[in-house]
Short mmCIF file of C-alpha atoms in Angstrom, two decimals:
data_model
loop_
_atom_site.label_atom_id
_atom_site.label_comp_id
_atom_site.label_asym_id
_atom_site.label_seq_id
_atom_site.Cartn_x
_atom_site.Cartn_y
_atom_site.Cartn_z
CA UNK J 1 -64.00 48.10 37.01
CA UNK J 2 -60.38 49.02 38.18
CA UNK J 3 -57.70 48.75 35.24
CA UNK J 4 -53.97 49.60 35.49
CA UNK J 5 -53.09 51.50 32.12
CA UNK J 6 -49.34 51.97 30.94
CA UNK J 7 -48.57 54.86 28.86
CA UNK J 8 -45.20 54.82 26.31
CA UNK J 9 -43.25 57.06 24.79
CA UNK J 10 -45.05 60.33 22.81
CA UNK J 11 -48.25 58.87 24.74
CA UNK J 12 -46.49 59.17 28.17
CA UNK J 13 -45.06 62.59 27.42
CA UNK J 14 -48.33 63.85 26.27
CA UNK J 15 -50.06 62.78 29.57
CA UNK J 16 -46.99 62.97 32.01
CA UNK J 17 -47.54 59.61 33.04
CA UNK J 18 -46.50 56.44 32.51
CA UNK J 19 -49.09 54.96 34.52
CA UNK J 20 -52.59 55.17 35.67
CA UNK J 21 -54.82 53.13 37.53
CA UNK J 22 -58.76 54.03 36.11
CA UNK J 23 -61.91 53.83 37.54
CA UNK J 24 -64.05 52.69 34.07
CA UNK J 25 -67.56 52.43 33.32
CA UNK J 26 -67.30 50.75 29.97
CA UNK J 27 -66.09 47.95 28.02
CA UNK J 28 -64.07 47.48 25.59
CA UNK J 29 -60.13 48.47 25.31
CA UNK J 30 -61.56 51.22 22.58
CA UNK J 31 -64.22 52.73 25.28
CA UNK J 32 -61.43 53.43 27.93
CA UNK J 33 -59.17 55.20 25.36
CA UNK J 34 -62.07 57.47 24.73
CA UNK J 35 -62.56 58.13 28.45
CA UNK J 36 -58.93 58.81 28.84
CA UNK J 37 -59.09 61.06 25.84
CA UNK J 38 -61.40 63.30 27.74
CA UNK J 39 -59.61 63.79 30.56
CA UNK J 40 -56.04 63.98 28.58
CA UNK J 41 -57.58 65.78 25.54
CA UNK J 42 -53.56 66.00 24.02
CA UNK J 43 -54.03 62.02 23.67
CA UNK J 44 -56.61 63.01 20.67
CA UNK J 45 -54.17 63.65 18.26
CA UNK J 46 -52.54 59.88 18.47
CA UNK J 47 -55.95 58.13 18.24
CA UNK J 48 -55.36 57.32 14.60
CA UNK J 49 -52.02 55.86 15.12
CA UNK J 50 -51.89 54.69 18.14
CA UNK J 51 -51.95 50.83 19.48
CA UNK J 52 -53.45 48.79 22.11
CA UNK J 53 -51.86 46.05 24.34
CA UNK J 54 -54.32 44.03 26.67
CA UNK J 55 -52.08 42.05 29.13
CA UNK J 56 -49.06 42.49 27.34
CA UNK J 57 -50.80 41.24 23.94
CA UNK J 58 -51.41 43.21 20.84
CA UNK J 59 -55.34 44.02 21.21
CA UNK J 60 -58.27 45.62 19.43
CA UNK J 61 -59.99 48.50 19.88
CA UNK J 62 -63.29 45.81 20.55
CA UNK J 63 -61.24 43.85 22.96
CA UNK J 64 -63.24 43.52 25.87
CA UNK J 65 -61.98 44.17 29.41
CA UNK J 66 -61.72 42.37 32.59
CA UNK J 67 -60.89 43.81 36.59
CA UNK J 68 -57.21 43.94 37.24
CA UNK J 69 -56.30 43.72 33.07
CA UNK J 70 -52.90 45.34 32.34
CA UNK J 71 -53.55 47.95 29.29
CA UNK J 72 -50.72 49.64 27.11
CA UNK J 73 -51.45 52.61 24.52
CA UNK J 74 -48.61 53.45 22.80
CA UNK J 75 -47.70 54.85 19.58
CA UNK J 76 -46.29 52.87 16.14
CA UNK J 77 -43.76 50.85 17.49
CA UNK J 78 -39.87 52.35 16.28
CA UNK J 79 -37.24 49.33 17.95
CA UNK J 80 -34.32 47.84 16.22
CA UNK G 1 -32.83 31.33 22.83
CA UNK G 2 -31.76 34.13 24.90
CA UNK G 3 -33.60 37.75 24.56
CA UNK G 4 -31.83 40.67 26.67
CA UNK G 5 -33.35 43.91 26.94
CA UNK G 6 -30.53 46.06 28.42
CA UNK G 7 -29.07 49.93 29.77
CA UNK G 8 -25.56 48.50 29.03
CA UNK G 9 -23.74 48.47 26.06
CA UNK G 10 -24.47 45.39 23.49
CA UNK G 11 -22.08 44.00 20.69
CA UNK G 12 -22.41 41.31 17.88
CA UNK G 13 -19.51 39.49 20.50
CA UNK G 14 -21.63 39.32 23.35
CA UNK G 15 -24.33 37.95 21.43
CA UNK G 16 -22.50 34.93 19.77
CA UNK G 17 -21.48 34.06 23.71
CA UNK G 18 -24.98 33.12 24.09
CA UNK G 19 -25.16 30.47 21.51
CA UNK G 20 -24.46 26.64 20.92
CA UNK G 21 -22.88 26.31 17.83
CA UNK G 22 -22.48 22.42 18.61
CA UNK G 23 -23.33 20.88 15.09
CA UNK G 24 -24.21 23.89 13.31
CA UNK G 25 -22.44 25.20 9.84
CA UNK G 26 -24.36 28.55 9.23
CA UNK G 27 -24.10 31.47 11.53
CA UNK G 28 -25.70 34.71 10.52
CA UNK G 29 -25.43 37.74 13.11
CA UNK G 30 -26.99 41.38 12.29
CA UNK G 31 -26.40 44.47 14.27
CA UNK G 32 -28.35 47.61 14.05
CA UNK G 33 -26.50 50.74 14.29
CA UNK G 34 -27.03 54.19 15.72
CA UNK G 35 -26.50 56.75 12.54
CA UNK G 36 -25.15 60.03 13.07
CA UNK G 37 -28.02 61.75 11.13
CA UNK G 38 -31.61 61.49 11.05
CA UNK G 39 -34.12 60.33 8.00
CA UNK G 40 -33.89 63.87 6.54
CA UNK G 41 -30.12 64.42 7.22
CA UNK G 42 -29.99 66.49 10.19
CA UNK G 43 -26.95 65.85 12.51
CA UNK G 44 -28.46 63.92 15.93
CA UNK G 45 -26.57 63.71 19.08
CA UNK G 46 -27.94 60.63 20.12
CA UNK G 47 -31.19 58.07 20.44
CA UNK G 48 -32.58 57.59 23.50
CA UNK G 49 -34.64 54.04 23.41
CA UNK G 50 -37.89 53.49 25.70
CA UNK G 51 -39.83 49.91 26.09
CA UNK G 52 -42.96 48.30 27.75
CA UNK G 53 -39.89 45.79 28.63
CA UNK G 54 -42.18 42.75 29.81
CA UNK G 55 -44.19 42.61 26.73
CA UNK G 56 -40.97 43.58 24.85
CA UNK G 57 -39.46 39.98 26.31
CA UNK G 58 -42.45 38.16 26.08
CA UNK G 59 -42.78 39.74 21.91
CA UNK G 60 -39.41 38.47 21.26
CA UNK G 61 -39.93 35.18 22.64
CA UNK G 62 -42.91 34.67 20.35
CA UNK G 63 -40.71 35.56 17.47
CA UNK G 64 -38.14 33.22 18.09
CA UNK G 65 -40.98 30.82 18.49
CA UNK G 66 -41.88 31.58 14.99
CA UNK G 67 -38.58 31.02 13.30
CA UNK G 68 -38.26 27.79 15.20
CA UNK G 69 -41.08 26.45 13.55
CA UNK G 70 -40.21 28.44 10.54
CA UNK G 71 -36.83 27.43 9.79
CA UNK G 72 -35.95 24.94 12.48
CA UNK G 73 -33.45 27.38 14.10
CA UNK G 74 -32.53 27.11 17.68
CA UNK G 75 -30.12 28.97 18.55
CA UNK G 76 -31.32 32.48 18.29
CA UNK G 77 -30.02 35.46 20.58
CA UNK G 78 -31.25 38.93 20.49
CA UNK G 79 -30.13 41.92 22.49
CA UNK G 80 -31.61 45.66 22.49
CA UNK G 81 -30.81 48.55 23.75
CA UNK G 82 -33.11 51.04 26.04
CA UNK G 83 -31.84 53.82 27.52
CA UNK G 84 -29.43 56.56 25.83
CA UNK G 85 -27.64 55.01 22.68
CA UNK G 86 -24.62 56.91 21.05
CA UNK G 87 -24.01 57.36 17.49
CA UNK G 88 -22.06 54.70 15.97
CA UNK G 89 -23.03 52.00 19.09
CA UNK G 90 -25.44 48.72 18.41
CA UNK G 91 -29.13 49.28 19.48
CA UNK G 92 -29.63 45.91 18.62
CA UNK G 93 -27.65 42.87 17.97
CA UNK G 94 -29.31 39.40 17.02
CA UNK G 95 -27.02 36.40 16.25
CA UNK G 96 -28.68 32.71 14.55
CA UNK G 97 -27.07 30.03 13.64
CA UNK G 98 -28.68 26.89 12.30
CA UNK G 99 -27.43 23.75 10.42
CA UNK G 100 -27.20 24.87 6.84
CA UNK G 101 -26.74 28.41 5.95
CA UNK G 102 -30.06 29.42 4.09
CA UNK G 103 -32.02 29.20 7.46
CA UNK G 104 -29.84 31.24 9.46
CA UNK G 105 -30.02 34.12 6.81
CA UNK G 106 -33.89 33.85 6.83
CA UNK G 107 -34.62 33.31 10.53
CA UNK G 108 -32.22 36.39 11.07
CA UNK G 109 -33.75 38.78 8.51
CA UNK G 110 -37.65 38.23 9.96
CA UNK G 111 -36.36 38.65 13.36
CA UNK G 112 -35.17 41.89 12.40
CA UNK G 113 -37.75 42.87 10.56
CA UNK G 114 -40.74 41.63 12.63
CA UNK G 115 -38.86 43.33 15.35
CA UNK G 116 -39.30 46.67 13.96
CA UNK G 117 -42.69 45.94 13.57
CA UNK G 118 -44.56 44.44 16.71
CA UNK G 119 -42.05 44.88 19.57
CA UNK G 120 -43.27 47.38 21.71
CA UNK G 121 -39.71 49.65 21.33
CA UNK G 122 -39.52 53.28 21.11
CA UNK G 123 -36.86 55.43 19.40
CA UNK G 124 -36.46 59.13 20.22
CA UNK G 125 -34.11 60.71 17.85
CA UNK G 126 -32.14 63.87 20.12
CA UNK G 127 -30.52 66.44 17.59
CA UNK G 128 -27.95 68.07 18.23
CA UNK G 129 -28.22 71.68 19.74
CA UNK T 1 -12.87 46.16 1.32
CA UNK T 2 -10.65 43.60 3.26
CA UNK T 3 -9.50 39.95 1.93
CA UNK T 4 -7.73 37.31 3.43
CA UNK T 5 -6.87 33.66 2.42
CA UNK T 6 -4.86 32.48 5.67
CA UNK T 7 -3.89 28.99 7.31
CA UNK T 8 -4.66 30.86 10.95
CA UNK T 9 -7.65 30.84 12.95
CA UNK T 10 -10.66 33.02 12.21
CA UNK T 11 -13.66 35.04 13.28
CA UNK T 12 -16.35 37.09 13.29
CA UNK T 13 -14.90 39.05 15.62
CA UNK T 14 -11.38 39.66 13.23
CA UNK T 15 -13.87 40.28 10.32
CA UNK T 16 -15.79 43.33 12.51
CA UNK T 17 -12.65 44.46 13.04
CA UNK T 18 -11.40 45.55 9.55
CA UNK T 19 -14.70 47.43 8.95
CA UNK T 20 -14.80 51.59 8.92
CA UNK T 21 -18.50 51.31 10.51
CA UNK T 22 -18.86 55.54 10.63
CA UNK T 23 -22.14 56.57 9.50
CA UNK T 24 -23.25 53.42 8.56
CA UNK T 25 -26.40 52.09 10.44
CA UNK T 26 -26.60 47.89 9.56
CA UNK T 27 -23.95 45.34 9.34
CA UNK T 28 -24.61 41.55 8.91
CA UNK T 29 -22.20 38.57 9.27
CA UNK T 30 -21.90 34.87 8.07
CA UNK T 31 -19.78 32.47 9.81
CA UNK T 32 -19.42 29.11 8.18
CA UNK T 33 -18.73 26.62 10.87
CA UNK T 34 -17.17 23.37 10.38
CA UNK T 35 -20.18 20.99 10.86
CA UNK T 36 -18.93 17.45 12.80
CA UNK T 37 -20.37 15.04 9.89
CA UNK T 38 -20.72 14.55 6.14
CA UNK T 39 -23.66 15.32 3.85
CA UNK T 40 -24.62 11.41 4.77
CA UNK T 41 -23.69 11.57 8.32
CA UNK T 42 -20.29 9.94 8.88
CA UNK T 43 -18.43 11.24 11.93
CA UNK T 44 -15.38 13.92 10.32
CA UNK T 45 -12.46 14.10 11.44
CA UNK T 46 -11.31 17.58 10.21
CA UNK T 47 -11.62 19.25 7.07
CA UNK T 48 -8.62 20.43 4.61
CA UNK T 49 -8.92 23.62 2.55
CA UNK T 50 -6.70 24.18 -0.98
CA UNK T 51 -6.66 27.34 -2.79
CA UNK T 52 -5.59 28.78 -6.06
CA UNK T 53 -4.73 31.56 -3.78
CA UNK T 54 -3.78 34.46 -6.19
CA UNK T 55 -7.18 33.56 -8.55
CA UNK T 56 -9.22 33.63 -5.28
CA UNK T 57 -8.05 36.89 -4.01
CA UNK T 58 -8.55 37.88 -7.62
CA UNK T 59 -12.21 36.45 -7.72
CA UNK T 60 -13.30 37.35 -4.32
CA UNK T 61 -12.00 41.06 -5.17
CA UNK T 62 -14.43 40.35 -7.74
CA UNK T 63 -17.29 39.96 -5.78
CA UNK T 64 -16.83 42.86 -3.60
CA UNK T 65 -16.84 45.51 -6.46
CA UNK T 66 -19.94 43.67 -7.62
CA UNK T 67 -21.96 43.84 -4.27
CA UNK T 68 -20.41 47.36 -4.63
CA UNK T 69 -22.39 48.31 -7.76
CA UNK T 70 -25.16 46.04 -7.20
CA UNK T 71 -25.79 47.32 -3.39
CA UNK T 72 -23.73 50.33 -3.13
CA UNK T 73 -21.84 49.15 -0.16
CA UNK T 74 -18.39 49.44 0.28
CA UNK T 75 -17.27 48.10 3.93
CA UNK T 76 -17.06 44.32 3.07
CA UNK T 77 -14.73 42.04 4.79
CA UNK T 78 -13.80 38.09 3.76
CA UNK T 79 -11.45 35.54 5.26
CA UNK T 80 -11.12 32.63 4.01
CA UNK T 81 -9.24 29.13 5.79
CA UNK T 82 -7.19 27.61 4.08
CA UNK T 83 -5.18 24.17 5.40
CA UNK T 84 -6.49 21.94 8.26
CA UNK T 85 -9.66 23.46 9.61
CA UNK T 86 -11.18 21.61 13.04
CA UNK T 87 -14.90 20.38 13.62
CA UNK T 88 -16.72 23.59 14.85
CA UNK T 89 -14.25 26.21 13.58
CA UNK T 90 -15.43 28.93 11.02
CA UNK T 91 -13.81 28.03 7.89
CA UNK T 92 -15.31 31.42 6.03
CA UNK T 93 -16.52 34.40 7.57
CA UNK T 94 -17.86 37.66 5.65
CA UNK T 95 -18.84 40.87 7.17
CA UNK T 96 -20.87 43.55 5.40
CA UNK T 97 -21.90 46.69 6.70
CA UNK T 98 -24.00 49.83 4.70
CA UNK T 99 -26.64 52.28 5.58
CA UNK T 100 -29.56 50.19 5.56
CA UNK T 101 -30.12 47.04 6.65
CA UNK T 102 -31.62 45.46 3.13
CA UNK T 103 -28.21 45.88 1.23
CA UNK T 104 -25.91 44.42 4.10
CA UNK T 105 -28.17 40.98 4.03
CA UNK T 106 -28.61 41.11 0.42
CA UNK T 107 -24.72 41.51 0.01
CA UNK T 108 -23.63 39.10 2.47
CA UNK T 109 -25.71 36.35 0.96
CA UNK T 110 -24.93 37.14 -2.51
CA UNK T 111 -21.10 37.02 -1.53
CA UNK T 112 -21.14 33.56 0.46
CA UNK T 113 -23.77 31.60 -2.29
CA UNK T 114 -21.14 33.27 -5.20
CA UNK T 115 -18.32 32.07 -3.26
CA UNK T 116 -19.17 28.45 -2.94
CA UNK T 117 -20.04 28.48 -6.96
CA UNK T 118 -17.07 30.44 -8.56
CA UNK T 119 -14.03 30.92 -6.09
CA UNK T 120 -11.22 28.68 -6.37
CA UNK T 121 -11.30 27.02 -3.25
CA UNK T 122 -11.22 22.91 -2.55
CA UNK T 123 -12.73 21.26 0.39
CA UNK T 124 -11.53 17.54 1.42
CA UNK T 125 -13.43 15.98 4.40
CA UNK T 126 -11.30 13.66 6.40
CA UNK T 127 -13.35 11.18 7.87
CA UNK T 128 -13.48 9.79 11.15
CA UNK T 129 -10.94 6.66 11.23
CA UNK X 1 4.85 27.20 -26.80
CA UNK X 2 5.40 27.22 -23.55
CA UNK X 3 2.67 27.46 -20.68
CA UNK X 4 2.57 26.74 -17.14
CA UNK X 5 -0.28 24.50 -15.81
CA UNK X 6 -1.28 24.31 -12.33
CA UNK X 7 -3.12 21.66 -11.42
CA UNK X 8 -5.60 21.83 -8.08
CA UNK X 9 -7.33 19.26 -5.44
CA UNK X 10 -8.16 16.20 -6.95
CA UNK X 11 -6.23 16.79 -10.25
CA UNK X 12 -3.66 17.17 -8.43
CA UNK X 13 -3.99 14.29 -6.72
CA UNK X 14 -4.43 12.01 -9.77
CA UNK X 15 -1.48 13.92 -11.76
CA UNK X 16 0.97 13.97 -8.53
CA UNK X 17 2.14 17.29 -8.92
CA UNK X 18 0.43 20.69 -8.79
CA UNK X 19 2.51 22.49 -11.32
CA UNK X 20 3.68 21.40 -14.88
CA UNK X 21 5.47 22.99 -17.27
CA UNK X 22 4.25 22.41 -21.06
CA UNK X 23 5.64 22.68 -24.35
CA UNK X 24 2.38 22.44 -26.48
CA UNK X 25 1.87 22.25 -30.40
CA UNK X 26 -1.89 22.96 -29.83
CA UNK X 27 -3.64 26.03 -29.53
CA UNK X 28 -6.81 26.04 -27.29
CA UNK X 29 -6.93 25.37 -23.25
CA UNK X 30 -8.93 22.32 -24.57
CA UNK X 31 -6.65 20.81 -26.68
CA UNK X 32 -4.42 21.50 -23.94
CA UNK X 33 -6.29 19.40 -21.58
CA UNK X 34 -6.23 16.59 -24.31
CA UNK X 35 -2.63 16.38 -24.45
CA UNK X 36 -2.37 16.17 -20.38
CA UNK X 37 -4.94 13.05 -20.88
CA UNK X 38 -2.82 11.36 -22.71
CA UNK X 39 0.28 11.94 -20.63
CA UNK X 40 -1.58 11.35 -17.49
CA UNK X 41 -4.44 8.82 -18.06
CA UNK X 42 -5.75 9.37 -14.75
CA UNK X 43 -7.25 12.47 -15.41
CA UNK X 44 -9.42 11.52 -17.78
CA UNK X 45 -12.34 10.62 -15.78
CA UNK X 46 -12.13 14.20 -14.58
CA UNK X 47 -12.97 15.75 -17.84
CA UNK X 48 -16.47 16.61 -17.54
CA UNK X 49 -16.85 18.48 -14.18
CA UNK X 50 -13.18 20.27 -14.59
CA UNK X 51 -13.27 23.91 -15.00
CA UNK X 52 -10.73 25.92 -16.53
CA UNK X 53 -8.76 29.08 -15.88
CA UNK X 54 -6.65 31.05 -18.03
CA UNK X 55 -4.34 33.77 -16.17
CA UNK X 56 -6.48 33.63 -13.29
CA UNK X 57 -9.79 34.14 -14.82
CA UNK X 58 -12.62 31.23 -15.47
CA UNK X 59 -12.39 30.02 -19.19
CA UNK X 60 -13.55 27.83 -21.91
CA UNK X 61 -12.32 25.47 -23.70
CA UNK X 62 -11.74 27.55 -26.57
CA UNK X 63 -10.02 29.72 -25.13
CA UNK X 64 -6.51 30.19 -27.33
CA UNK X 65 -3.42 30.13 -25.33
CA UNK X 66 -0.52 32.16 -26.07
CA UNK X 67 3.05 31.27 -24.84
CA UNK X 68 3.64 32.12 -21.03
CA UNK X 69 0.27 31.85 -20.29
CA UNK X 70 -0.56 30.29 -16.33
CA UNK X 71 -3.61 27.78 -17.21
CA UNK X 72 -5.11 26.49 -14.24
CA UNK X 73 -7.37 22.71 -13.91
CA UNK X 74 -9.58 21.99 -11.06
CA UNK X 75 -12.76 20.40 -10.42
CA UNK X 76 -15.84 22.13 -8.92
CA UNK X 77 -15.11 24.59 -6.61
CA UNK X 78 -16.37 23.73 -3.00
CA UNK X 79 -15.32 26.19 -0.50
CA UNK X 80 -16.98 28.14 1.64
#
């Protein structure tokens, strides 16, 4: 499936993107981190801290995904 | 309710223009303000602020969702700050009010809080060279 | 630390502006706002304010040295109405700013709930005729 | 002695005057209070909710007076 994925702050920087649209042979939110990871291997380092949205919702790592879904990885949140 | 996400300048003023105190007795604002040195002291020249500004909006909504059910307050407005803040400016302002004053301090503390939390909002601290 | 007991008009804004905000990163306000009916629901006219005035600045000076020592913050502004005060005016309005966030709520709410208990300060309602 | 008594909102009100001047054989803020009862019968009704201030701080009724002092009576406070 085709997904569009948004990329914020460290995350961005890391990849020099904010956005990407993937080609994705898996699953779940969790499975297309790990296939970004290997093409961006300076992602690695956030995978312990870093979130998920899945249409502009807080997801999972198990969240499964659809054609045309809108994902966001970014790190810990820091507003206010 | 009324949630601004904004490049321009924000102040505790321009937030209580965007409520309807008609009725109310209790009217609690905060404002978050840039500091002139980081967590470990170090002099910073100023923040530069980043968000995913649709789910940003559509996180803040849900929030002031939550204190309406919460604490019955209504009149809720909440501005932030992307872009390059200065030292000393707002980087966020959020204003309540509410009928009796107890709910307007609550409602306005979680909003802050929660904030800080799940809004997708990100804070880059520039030092000074 | 700023005080005022006056007959004229207030605001948040007039609070904000007797605070030295440098360096400080949170600052919370409380309006209390004239509410349009009594605690059963009979239409007000207006409200009238009395004052021991000297014992009030006294006590509200008070109140600032202890949010001082409880919460170490030190930019704390009050203003108080005193006279005829109109449906939907502020009749009180306290500003507190500090470094974090926590004190500045903490602070404001301890000053407005220890206001209403121990400052010399009358409220008449004037109903409706 | 001699002591000035201010009197504030609804004492005030029943007394019809907001500032008396006392000679007084007794010696506590109570027994001060006693003495206005009789003179002004309308405060009576007022005794158990009216607070007391000596020199501009809260007191008791125990508290002694001393000549010149400023004693203050008013009910509950209730601004804000």
């Amino acid at each position: 499936m085709r997904v569009r994925v948004q990329l914020f702050s460290l995350l961005r920087e890391a990849v020099g993107s904010d956005e990407l649209v993937v080609d994705f042979g898996g699953l779940t939110a969790g499975e297309l981190w790990t296939e970004l990871e290997q093409r961006f291997p300076a992602l690695a380092s956030f995978r312990p801290s870093r979130a998920i949205a899945v249409n502009r919702q807080h997801a999972q790592e198990s969240q499964p995904l659809s054609e045309g879904d809108e994902i966001a990885f970014f790190p810990p949140v820091s507003g206010g | 309710m009324y949630i601004e996400i904004t490049e321009r300048a924000i102040s505790t003023e321009d937030a209580l223009k965007k409520l309807d105190l008609k009725g109310l007795g209790g009217l609690v604002t905060f404002s978050g303000i840039v500091r002139p040195t980081d967590i470990e002291g170090r002099p910073l020249s100023h923040l530069e602020y980043e968000a995913y500004t649709e789910m940003a909006h559509e996180e803040l909504h849900k929030l002031c969702q939550e204190a309406a059910q919460r604490w019955g307050v209504h009149q809720i407005a909440i501005m932030h700050r992307v872009g390059q803040v200065e030292i000393g400016e707002p980087s966020v302002v959020i204003a309540v009010a509410s009928e009796h004053r107890a709910e307007a301090f609550a409602a306005c503390r979680y909003l802050i809080d929660t904030l800080k939390q799940t809004v997708p909002i990100w804070k880059k601290e520039i030092c000074m060279l």
